[in-house]
mmCIF file of C-alpha atoms and ligand atoms in Angstrom:
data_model
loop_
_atom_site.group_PDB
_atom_site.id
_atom_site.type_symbol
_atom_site.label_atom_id
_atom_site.label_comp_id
_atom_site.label_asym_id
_atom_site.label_seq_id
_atom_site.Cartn_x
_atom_site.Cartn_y
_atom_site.Cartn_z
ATOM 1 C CA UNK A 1 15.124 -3.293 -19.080
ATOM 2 C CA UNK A 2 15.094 -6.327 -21.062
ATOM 3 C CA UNK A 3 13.149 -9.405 -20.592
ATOM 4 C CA UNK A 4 13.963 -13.342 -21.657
ATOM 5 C CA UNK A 5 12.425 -16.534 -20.613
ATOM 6 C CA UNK A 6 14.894 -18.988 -19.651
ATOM 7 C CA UNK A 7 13.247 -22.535 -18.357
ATOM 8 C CA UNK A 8 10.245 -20.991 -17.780
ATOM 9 C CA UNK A 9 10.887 -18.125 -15.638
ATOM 10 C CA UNK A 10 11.272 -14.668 -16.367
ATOM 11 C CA UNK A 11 14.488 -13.058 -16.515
ATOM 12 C CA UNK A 12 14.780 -9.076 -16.729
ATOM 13 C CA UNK A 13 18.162 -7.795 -17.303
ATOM 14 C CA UNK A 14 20.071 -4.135 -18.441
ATOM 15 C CA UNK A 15 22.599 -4.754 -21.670
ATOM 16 C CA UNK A 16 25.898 -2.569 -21.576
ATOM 17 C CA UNK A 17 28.326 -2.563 -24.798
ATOM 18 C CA UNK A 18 31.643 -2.351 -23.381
ATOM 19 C CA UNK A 19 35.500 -1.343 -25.397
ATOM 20 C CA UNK A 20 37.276 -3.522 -22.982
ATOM 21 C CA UNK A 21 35.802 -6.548 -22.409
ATOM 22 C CA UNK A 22 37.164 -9.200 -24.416
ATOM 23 C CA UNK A 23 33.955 -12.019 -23.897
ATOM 24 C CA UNK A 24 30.187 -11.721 -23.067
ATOM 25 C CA UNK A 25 29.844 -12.019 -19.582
ATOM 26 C CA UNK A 26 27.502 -11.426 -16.716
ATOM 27 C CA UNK A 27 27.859 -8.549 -14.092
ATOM 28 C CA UNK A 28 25.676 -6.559 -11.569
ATOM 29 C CA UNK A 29 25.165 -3.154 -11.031
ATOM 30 C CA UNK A 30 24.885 -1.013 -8.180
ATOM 31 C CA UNK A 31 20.575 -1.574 -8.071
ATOM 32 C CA UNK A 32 21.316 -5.405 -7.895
ATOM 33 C CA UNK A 33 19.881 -6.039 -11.871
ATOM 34 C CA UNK A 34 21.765 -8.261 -14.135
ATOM 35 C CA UNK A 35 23.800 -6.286 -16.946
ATOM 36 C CA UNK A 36 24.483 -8.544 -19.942
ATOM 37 C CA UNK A 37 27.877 -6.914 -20.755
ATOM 38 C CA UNK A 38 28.631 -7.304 -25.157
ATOM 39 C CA UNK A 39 31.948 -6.993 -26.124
ATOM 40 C CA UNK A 40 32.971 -4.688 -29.242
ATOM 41 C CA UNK A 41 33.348 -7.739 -31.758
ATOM 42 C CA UNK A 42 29.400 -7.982 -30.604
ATOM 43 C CA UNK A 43 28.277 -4.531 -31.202
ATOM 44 C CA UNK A 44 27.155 -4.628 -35.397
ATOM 45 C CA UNK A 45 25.891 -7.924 -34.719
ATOM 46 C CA UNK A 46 22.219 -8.598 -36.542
ATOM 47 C CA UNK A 47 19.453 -8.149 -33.435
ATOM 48 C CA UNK A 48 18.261 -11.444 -34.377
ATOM 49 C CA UNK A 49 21.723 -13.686 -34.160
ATOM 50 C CA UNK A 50 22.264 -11.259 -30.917
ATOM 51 C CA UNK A 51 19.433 -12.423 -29.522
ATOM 52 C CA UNK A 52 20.247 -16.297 -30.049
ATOM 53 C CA UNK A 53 23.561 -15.782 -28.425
ATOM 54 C CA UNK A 54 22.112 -13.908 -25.514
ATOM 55 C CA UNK A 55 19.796 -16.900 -25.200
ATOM 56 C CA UNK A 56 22.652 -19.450 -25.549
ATOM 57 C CA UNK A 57 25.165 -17.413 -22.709
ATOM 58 C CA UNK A 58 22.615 -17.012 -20.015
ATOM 59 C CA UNK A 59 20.945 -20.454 -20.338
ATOM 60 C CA UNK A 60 24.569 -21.314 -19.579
ATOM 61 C CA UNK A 61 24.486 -18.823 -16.493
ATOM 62 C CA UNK A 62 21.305 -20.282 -15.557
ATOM 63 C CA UNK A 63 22.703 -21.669 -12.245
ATOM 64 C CA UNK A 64 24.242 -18.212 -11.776
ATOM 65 C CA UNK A 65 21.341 -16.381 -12.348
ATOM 66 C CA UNK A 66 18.951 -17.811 -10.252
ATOM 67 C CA UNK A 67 21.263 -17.480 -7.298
ATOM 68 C CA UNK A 68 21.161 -13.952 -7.660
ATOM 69 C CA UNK A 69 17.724 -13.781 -7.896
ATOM 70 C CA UNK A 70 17.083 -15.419 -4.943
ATOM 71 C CA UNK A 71 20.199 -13.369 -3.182
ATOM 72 C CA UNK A 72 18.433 -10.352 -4.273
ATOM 73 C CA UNK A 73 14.967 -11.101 -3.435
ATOM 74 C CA UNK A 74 16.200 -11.961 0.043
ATOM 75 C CA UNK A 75 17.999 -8.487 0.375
ATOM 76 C CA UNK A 76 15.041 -6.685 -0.329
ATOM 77 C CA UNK A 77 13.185 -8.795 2.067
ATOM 78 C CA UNK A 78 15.689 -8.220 4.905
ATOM 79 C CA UNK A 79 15.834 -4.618 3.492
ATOM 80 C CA UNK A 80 11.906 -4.439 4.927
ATOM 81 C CA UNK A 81 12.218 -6.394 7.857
ATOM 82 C CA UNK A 82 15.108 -4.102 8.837
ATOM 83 C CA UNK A 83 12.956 -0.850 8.111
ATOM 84 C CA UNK A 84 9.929 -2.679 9.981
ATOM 85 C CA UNK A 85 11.671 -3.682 13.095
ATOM 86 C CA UNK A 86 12.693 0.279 13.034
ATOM 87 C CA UNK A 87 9.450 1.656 12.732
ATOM 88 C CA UNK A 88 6.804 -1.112 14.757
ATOM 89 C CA UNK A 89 7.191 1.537 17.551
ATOM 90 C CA UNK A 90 6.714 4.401 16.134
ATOM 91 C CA UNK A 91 3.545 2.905 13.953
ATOM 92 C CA UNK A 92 2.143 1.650 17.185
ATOM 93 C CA UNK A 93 2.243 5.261 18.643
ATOM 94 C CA UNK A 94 0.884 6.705 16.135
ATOM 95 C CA UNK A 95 -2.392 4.803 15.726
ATOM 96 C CA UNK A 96 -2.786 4.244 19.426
ATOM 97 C CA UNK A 97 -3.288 7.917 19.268
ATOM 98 C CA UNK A 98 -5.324 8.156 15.950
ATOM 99 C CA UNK A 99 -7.786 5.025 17.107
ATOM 100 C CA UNK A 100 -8.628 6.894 20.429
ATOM 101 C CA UNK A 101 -9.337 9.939 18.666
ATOM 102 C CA UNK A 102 -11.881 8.482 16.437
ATOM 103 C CA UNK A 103 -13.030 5.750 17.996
ATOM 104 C CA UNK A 104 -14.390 8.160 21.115
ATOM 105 C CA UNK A 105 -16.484 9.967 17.978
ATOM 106 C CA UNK A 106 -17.687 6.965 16.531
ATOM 107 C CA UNK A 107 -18.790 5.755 19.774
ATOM 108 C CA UNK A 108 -17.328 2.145 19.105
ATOM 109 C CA UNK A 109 -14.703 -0.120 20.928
ATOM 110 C CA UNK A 110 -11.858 -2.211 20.250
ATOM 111 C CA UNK A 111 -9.756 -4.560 21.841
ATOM 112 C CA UNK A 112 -6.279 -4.425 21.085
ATOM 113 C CA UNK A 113 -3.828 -2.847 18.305
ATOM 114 C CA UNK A 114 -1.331 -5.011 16.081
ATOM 115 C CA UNK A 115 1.120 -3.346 14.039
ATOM 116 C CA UNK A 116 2.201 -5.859 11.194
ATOM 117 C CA UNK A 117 4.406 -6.190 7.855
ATOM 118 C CA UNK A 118 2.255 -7.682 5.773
ATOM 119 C CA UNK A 119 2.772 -7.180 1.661
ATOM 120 C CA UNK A 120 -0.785 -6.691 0.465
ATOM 121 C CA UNK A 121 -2.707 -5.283 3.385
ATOM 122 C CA UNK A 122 -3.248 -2.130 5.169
ATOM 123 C CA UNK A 123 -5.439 -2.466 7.738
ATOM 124 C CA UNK A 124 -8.070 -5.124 9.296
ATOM 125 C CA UNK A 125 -10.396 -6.114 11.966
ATOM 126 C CA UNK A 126 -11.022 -9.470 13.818
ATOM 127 C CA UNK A 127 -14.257 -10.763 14.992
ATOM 128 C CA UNK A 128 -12.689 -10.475 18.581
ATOM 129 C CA UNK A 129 -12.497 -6.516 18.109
ATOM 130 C CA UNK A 130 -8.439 -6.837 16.891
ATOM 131 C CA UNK A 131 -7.006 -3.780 14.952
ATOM 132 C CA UNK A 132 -4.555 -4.646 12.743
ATOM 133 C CA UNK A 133 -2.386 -2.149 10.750
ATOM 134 C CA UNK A 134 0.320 -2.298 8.440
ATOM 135 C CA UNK A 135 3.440 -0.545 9.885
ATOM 136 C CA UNK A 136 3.835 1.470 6.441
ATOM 137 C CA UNK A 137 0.970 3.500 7.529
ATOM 138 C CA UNK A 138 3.486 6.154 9.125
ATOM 139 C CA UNK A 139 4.482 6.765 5.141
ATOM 140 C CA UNK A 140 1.441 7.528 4.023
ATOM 141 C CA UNK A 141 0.038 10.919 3.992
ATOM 142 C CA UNK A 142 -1.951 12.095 6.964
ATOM 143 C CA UNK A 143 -5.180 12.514 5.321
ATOM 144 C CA UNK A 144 -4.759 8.776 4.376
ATOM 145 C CA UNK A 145 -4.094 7.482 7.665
ATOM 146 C CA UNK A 146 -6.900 9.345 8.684
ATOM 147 C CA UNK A 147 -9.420 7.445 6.603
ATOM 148 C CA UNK A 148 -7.827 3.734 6.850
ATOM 149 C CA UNK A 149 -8.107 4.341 10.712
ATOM 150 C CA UNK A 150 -11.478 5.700 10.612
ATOM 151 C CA UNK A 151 -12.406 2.896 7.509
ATOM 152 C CA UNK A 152 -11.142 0.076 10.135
ATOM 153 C CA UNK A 153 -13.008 1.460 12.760
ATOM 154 C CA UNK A 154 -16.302 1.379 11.034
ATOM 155 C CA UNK A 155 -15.980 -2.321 10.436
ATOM 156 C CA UNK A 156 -16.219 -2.490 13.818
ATOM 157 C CA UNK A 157 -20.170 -1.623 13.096
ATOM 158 C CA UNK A 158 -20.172 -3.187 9.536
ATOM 159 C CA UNK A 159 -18.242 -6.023 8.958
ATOM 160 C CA UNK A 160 -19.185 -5.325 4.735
ATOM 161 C CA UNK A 161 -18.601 -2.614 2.576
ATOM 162 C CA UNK A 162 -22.625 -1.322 2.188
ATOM 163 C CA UNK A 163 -24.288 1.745 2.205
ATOM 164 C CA UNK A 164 -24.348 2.054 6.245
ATOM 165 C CA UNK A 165 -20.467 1.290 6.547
ATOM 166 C CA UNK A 166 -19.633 4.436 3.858
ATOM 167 C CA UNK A 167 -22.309 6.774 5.219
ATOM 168 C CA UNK A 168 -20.351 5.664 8.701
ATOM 169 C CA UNK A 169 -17.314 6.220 7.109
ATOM 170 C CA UNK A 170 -18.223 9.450 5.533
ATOM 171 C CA UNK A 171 -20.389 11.700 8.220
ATOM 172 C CA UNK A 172 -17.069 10.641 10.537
ATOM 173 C CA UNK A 173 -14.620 12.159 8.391
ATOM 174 C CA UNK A 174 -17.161 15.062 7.281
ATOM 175 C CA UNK A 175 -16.405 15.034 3.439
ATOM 176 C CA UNK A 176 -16.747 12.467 0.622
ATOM 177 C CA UNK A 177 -13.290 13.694 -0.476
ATOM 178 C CA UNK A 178 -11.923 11.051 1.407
ATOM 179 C CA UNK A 179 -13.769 8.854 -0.056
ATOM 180 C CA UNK A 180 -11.589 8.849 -2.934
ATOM 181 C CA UNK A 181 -8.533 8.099 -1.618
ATOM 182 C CA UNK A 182 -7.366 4.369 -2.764
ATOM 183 C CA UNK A 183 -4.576 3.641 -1.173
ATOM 184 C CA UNK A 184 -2.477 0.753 -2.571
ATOM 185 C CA UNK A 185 0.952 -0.676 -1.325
ATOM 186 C CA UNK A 186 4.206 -0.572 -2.529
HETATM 187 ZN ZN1 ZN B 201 -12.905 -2.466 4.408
#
């Protein structure tokens, strides 16, 4: 992948040297990036004077360009909300089950469950005793769902991250190994 700046924003695109086309133009392949296609009068060009061209053609395409970034970005956003709206249920299920289970061991209670599709988060708790968990939980592997239920649970005691809340945290789930497991989102 190549990068350019064009009017400030970052543009990352694939380059493809092709025997038939006649111009430079602008196509996309089948993972939605931008290929800068060269024709063969372009190939023994000088990197440098390449370059300026490049620069020239797509600031040109601008227009074109940032409409499909934005078409793309919105794909993969559908793309999630589709997979989401599939799996809310089966999330839901599956710590329902997981937050009785440990929450009868850790002798503390909870109000209500939310399964959400949030970017950045896995789980959290509210002041009003609110689980919340990210529906990608049900990808993860079962050791790790293990510990973000049981790690959500004990903020239900510890609303910090202190001694108490990992000793909580670790006597529950018997073994510092899961200690260890950072979990971060894709
Ligand atoms: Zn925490």
């Amino acid at each position: 992948m190549k990068e350019i700046i064009i009017n400030w924003q970052k543009v990352q695109y694939q380059i493809r040297n092709s025997n038939k086309a006649k111009n430079i133009k602008i196509s996309i392949n089948s993972d939605w990036e931008l290929v800068l296609v060269l024709p063969k009068k372009w190939f023994f060009q000088s990197q440098k004077s390449l370059i300026k061209k490049w620069e020239e053609f797509m600031k040109q395409k601008w227009n074109w360009i940032l409409k499909h970034i934005w078409k793309t970005n919105n794909f993969k956003l559908w793309d999630n909300y589709q997979d989401y709206l599939k799996n809310k249920e089966k999330a839901l299920k599956l710590v329902s089950l997981k937050v009785r289970y440990w929450s009868e061991k850790m002798w503390v209670s909870y109000n209500k469950i939310f399964i959400k599709n949030q970017r950045t988060k896995w789980g959290s708790c509210s002041s009003k005793k609110n689980l919340n968990f990210n529906y990608k939980i049900i990808y993860l592997e079962v050791t790790e769902q293990e510990y973000l239920i049981v790690h959500e649970l004990a903020h239900l005691k510890y609303m910090n991250h202190q001694k108490e809340f990992w000793d909580l945290v670790c006597n529950t789930l018997w073994s510092e190994k899961y200690r260890k497991y950072k979990i971060k989102i894709k």
